[in-house]
XYZ file of C-alpha atoms in Angstrom:
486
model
C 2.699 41.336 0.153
C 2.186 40.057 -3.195
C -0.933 37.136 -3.468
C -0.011 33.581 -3.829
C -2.430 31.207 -4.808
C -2.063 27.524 -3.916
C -3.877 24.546 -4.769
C -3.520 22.091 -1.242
C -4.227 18.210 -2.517
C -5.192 16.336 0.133
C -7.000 12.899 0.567
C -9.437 13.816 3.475
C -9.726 17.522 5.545
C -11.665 18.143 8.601
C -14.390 18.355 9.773
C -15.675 16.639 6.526
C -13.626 13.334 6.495
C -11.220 12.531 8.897
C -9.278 9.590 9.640
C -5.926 11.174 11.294
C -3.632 13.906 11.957
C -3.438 14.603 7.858
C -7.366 15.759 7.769
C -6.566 17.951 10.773
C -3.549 19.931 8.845
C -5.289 19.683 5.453
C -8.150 21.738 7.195
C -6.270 24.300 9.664
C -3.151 25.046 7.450
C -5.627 26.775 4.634
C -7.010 29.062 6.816
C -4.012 29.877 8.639
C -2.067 30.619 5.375
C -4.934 33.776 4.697
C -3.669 36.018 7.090
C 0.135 35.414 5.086
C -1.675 36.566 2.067
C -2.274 33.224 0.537
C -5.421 31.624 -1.020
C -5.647 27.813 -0.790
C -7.915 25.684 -2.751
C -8.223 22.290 -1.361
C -8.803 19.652 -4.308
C -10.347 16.128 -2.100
C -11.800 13.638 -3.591
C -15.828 13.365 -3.572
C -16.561 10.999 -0.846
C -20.194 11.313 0.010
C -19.671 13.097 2.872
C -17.422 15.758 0.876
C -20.565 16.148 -1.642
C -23.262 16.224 0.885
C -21.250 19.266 2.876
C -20.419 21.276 -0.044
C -21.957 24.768 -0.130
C -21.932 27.030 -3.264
C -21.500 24.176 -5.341
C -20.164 25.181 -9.717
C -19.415 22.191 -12.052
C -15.814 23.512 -13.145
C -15.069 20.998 -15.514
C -16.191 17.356 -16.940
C -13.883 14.339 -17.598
C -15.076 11.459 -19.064
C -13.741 7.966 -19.476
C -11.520 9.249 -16.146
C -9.817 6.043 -14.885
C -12.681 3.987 -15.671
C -15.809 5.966 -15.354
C -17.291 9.807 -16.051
C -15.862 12.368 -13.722
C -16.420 16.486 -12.912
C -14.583 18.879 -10.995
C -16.750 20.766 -9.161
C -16.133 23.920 -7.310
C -17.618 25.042 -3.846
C -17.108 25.791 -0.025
C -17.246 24.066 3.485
C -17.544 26.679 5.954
C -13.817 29.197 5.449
C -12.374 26.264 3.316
C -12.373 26.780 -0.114
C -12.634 23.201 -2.069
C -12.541 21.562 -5.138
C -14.118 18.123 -5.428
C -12.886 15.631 -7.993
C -16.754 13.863 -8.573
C -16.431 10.699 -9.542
C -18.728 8.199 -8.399
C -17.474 5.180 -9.666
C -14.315 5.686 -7.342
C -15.459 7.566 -4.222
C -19.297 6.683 -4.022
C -18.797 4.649 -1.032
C -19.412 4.700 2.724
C -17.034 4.718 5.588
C -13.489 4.432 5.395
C -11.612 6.899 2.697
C -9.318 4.261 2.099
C -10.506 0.332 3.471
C -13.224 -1.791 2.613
C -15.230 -2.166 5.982
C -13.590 -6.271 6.218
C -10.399 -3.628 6.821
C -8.564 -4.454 3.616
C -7.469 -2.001 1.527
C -10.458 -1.058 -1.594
C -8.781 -3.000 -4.207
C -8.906 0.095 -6.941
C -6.795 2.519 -4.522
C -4.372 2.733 -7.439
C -6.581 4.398 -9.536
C -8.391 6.368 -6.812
C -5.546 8.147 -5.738
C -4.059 8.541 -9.258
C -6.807 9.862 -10.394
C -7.108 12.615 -7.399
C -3.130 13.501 -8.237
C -4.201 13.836 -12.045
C -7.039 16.180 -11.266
C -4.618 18.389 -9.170
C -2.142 17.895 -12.660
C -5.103 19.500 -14.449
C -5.872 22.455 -12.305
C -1.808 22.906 -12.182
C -1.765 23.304 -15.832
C -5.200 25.491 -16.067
C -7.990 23.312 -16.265
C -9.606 25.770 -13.685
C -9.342 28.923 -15.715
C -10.089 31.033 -12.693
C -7.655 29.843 -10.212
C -4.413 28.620 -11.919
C -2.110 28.435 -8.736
C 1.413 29.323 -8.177
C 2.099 26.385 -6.583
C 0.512 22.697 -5.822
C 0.820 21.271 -2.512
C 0.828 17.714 -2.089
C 0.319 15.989 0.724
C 1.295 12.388 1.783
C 1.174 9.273 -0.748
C -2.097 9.763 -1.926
C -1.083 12.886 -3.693
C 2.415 11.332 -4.153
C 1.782 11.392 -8.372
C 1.093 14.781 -8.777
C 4.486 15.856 -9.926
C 5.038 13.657 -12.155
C 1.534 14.030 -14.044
C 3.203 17.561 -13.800
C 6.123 16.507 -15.076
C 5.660 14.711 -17.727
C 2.901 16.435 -19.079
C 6.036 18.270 -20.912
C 4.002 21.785 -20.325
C 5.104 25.314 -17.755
C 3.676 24.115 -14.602
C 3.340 25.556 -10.993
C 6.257 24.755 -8.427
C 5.538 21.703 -6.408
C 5.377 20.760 -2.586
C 5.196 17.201 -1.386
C 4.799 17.113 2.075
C 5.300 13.565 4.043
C 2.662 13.073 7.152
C 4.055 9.400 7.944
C 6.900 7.262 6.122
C 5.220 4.003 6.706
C 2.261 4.602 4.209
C 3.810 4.798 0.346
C 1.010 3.594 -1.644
C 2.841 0.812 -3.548
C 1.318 -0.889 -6.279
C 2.521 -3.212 -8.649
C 4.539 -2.244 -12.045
C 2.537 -3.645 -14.392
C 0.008 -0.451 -13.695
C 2.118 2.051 -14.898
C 0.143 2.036 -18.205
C -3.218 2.206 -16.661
C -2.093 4.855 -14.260
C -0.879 7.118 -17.480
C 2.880 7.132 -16.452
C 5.420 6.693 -19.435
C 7.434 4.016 -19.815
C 10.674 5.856 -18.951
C 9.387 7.220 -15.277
C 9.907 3.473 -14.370
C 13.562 3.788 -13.082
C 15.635 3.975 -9.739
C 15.082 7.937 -10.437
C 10.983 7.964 -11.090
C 8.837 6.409 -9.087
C 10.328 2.673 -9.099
C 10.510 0.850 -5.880
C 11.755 -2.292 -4.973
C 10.312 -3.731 -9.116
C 6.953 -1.740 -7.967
C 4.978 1.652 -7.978
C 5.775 3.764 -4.877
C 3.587 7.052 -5.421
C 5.139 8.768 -2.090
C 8.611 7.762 -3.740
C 7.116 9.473 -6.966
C 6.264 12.684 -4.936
C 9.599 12.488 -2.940
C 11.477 12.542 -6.248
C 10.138 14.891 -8.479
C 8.697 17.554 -5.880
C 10.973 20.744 -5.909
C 10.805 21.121 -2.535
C 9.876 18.437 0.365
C 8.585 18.808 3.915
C 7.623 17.121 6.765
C 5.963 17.922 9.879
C 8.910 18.466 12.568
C 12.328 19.144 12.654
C 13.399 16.181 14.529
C 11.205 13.753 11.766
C 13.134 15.193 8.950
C 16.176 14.359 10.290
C 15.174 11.044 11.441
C 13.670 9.808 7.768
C 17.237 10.625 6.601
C 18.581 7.603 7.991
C 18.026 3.968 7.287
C 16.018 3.278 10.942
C 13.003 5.598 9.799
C 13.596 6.048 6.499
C 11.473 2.916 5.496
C 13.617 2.614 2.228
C 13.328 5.885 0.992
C 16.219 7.268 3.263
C 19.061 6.986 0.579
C 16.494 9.494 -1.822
C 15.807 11.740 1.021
C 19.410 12.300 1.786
C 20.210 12.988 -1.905
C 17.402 15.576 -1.344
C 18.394 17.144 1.993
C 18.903 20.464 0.576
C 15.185 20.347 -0.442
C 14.013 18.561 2.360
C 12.910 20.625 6.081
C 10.533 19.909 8.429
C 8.001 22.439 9.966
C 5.927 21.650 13.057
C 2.213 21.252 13.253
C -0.459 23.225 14.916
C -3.811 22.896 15.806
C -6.779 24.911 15.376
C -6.927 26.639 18.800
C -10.765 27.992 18.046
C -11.546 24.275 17.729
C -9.381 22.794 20.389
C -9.898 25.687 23.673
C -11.199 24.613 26.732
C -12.730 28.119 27.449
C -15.174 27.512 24.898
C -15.628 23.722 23.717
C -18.922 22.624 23.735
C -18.098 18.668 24.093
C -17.195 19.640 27.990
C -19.381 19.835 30.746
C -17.264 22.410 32.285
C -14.947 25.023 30.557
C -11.803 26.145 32.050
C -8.859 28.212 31.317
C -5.438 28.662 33.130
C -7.349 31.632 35.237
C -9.943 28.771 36.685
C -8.273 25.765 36.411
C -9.802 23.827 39.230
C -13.000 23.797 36.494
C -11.396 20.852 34.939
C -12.036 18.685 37.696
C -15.243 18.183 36.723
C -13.769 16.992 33.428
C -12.195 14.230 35.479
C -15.142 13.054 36.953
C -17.455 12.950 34.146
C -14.990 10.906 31.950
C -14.504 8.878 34.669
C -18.670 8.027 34.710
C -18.141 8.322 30.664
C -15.292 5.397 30.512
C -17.222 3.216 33.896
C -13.902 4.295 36.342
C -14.227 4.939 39.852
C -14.855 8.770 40.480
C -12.009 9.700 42.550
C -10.491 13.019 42.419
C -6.986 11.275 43.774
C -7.115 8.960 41.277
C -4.144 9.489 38.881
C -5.664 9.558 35.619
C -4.026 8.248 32.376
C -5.511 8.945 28.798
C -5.429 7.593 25.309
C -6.632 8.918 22.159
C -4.883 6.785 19.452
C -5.002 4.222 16.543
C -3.743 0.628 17.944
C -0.601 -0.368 16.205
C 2.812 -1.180 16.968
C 4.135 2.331 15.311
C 1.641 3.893 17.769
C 3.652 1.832 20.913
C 0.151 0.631 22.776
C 1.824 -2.486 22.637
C 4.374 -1.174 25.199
C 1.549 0.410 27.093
C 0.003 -3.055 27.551
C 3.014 -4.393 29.206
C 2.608 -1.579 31.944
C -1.076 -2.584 33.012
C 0.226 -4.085 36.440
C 1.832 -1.084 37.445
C -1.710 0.688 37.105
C -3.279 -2.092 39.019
C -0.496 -1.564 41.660
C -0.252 2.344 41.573
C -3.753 4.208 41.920
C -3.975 4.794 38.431
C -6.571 4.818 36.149
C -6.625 4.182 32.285
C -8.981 5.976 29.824
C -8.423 4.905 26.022
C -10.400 5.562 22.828
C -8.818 3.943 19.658
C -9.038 1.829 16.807
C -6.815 -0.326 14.897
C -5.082 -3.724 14.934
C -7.321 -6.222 16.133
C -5.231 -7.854 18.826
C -4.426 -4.924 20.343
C -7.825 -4.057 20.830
C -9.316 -7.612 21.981
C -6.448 -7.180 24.756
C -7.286 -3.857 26.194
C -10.988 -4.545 25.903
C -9.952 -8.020 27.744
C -7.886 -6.258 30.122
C -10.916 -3.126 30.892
C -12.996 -6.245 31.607
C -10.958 -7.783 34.114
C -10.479 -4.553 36.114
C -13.797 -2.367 35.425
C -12.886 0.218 38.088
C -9.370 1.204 36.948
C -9.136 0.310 33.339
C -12.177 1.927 30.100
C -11.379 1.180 26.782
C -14.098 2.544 24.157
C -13.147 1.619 20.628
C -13.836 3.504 17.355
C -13.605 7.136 16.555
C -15.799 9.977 19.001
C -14.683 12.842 18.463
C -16.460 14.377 21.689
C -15.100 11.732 23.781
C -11.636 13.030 22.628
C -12.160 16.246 24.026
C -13.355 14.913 26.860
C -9.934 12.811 27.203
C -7.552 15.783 26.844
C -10.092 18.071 28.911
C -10.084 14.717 31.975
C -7.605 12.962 32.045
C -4.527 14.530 34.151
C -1.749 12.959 31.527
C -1.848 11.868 28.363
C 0.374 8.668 26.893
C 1.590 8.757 23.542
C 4.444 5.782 23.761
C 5.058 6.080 19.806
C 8.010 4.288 18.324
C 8.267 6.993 15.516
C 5.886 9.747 15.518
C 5.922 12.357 12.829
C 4.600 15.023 14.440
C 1.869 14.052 16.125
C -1.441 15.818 17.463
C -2.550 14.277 20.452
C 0.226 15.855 22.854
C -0.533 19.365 21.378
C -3.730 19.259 22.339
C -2.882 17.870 25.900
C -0.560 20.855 26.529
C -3.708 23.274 25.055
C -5.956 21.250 27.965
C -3.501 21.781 30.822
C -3.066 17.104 30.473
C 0.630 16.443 31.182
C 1.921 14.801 28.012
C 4.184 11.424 29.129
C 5.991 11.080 25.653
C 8.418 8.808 23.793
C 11.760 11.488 22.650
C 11.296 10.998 18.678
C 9.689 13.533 16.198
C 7.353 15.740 16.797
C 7.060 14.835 20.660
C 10.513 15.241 20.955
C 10.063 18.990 20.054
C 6.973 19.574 21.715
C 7.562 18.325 24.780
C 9.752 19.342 27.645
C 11.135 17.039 30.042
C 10.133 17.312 33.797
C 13.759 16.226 34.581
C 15.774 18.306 31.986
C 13.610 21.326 31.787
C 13.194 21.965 35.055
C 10.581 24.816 35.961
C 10.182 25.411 32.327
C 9.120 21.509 31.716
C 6.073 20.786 30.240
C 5.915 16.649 30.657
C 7.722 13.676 30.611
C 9.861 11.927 27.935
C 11.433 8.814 27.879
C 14.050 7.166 25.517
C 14.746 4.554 23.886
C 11.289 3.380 23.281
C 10.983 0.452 25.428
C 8.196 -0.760 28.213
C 10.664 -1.017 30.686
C 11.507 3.104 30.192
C 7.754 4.063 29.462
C 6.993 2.127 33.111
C 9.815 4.817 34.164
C 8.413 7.478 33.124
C 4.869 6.873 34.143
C 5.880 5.995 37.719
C 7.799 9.370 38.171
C 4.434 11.587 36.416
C 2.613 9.562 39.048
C 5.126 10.012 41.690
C 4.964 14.281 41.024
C 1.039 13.950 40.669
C 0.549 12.598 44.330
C 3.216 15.009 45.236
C 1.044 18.315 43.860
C -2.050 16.666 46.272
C 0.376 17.399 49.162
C 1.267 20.986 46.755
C 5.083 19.560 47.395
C 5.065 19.655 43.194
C 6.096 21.119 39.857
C 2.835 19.869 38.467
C 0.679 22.547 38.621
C 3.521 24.297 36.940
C 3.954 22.022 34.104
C 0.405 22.372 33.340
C 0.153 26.074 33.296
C 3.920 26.145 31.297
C 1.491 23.834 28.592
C -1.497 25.399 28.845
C 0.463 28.615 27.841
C 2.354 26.893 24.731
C 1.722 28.666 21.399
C 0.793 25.655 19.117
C -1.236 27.276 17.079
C -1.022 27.642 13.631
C 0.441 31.255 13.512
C 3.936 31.251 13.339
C 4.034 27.837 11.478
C 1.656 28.647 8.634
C 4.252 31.832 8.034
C 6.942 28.942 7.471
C 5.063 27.696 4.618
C 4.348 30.901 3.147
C 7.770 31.629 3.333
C 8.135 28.396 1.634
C 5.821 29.175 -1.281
C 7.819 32.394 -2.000
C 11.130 31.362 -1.985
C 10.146 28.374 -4.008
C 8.517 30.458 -7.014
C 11.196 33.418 -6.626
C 13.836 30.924 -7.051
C 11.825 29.461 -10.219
C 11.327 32.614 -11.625
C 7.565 33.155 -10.642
């Protein structure tokens, strides 16, 4: 198998700095891709987190007067992830949030930020970093969206490029008049560069002038081809739908295995299942619900907004007031959505725990509790959450678009191969549906007059690893630099 090198540009990776799914890919895929006989360098920007956890650390390169301020590329390693760090204070030297000031609005100089990450990767493209000049760069969602065109128009051989699109909705648009500052030329401002709408788009930048384009599920790249979920790139993306394919997610199974976690007080595995009742309990002391084995146990691990459906979920509170179900959510995000579910866990203490924020522990203790997970998304590009619910043996109750539409197998459809519940279209009225017949089939199994205990064991032994999916992008890589004459 011939080596492949390939530089991954991504705006956060865990464990460093993680704000969603993206971080979670950006630090699984790399180490997946070694055992396909490709080497990933991961260029992030230098948060202070990112410097702080570098090991090894090499100054590869300096760049002054780099969109406003001295910069260096530095070289080093986090644990089996290989990293470069674009260093440059005077755009990442700041605390919390990657990408919002902590009022919640966006840092004002995310332009140049993000720019100046997509130039770096440009750079190391075109040999900056003598001793690992890649085959191809890998780009991945808006914040990388510019690195083919820096490619592009540097007028110079470059590597193949990869843009690959984590959600539609976010496409880092900026306004025109900073296509000078940003070090675009003046004729990449048309209908066929990275013009959009009489603005910037840098995911519409990385969407045209990739050569290939990905997304993460074969149902999403479909549904971002028409106008519904295409958020006004859809007429571009079928132009491109002989570059364009989608290729599921994973997870890191050594980090997400209930055998072994150390966030649970009591590991389990489809041999000893009845261990994860303790898991119930203690997140029912953790989230202030009544400890009740019977109880039928609902979790939440999600960022409040309306693409996220937790609206929907709101409307069905009565039902769990009426129905011996309990609600555990952890999530941050729009602030209405969260004054109303902390409003409603105070009004019914025993049945309803909200914690807001991100805890990382407590989401493990979630998938490892609760006995289904919701995840009522409107569109959901691949999506996380329910992957890990199948690896924890939680019944996934999912809404039938993207990524949950091919994860998850339908208790009604599948029969005794189902692995949850799906509902469609997205509405409160069909979520209430479907979490009134998981409920109905979880008081059945107390009786054992159930497919339950089947559903959890078909999950529990769903590959959804990294394995076989990490070979699709190898694959990928190949074909892309045989077909460019690499």
């Amino acid at each position: 198998m011939t080596p492949m090198r390939v530089l991954s540009v991504a705006s956060e990776i865990y464990p460093i700095v993680k704000t969603g799914g993206l971080a979670d890919v950006a630090g699984a895929l790399p180490i997946a891709l070694k055992i396909e006989g490709v080497e990933v360098r991961t260029l992030v920007p230098g948060y202070p987190a990112v410097v702080k956890a570098l090991e090894q650390t090499s100054e590869i390169s300096s760049l002054p007067n780099f969109f406003g301020g001295n910069a260096r590329l530095l070289g080093g390693s986090h644990g089996e992830l290989d990293l470069f760090v674009l260093d440059a204070p005077h755009l990442y030297a700041r605390e919390g949030n990657p990408y919002v000031q902590p009022d919640g609005t966006d840092w004002p100089d995310n332009a140049f930020r993000f720019a100046a990450l997509a130039r770096a990767a440009a750079y190391i493209g075109l040999g900056s970093a003598p001793g690992f000049v890649p085959d191809v760069v890998h780009g991945h969602d808006w914040q990388a969206g510019l690195m083919p065109a820096y490619l592009l128009y540097s007028h110079q051989p470059h590597p193949v490029t990869v843009m690959t699109v984590h959600n539609m909705a976010f496409q880092g648009r900026f306004p025109r008049d900073l296509l000078g500052p940003l070090g675009l030329p003046p004729e990449s401002f048309s209908i066929y560069g990275v013009e959009y709408y009489g603005d910037i788009s840098f995911l519409k930048a990385g969407l045209q002038f990739a050569d290939r384009i990905t997304t993460v599920s074969p149902t999403y790249a479909v549904e971002i081809q028409s106008d519904e979920y295409g958020m006004g790139l859809a007429g571009l993306l079928r132009q491109r739908a002989s570059d364009l394919s989608g290729i599921l997610n994973g997870i890191d199974t050594a980090v997400w295995d209930p055998a072994t976690d150390p966030a649970l007080p009591a590991n389990y595995s489809v041999e000893r299942l009845e261990a994860r009742a303790a898991n119930k309990a203690a997140l029912q002391r953790r989230m202030g619900l009544e400890v009740s084995p019977d109880a039928f146990l609902l979790g939440v691990v999600s960022r409040l907004s309306w693409q996220k459906g937790l609206d929907l979920l709101l409307a069905c509170l009565p039902t769990f007031a009426s129905g011996g179900m309990q609600l555990a959510l952890l999530g941050d995000g729009d602030a209405d959505l969260r004054d109303a579910f902390r409003a409603a866990a105070a009004g019914d203490p025993g049945h309803i725990g909200v914690v807001t924020g991100y805890d990382e522990k407590l989401a493990h203790l979630i998938q490892a509790g609760c006995d289904a997970l919701v995840v009522p998304s409107r569109f959901e590009p691949c999506g996380l959450t329910q992957l890990c619910a199948l690896r924890y043996g939680a019944i996934p109750i999912v809404a039938a678009v993207g990524g949950l539409a091919d994860t998850v197998r339908d208790e009604s459809a599948a029969g005794p191969d189902a692995t949850g519940f799906t509902f469609s279209p997205v509405t409160a009225e069909n979520l209430d549906q479907a979490v009134r017949r998981a409920a109905a089939a979880f008081f059945a199994s107390r009786s054992h007059a159930s497919n339950w205990p089947r559903m959890q064991l078909n999950g529990m032994l769903t590959d959804v690893s990294w394995r076989h999916r990490a070979g699709r992008y190898a694959e990928l890589y190949r074909s892309l630099v045989a077909q460019h004459g690499g």
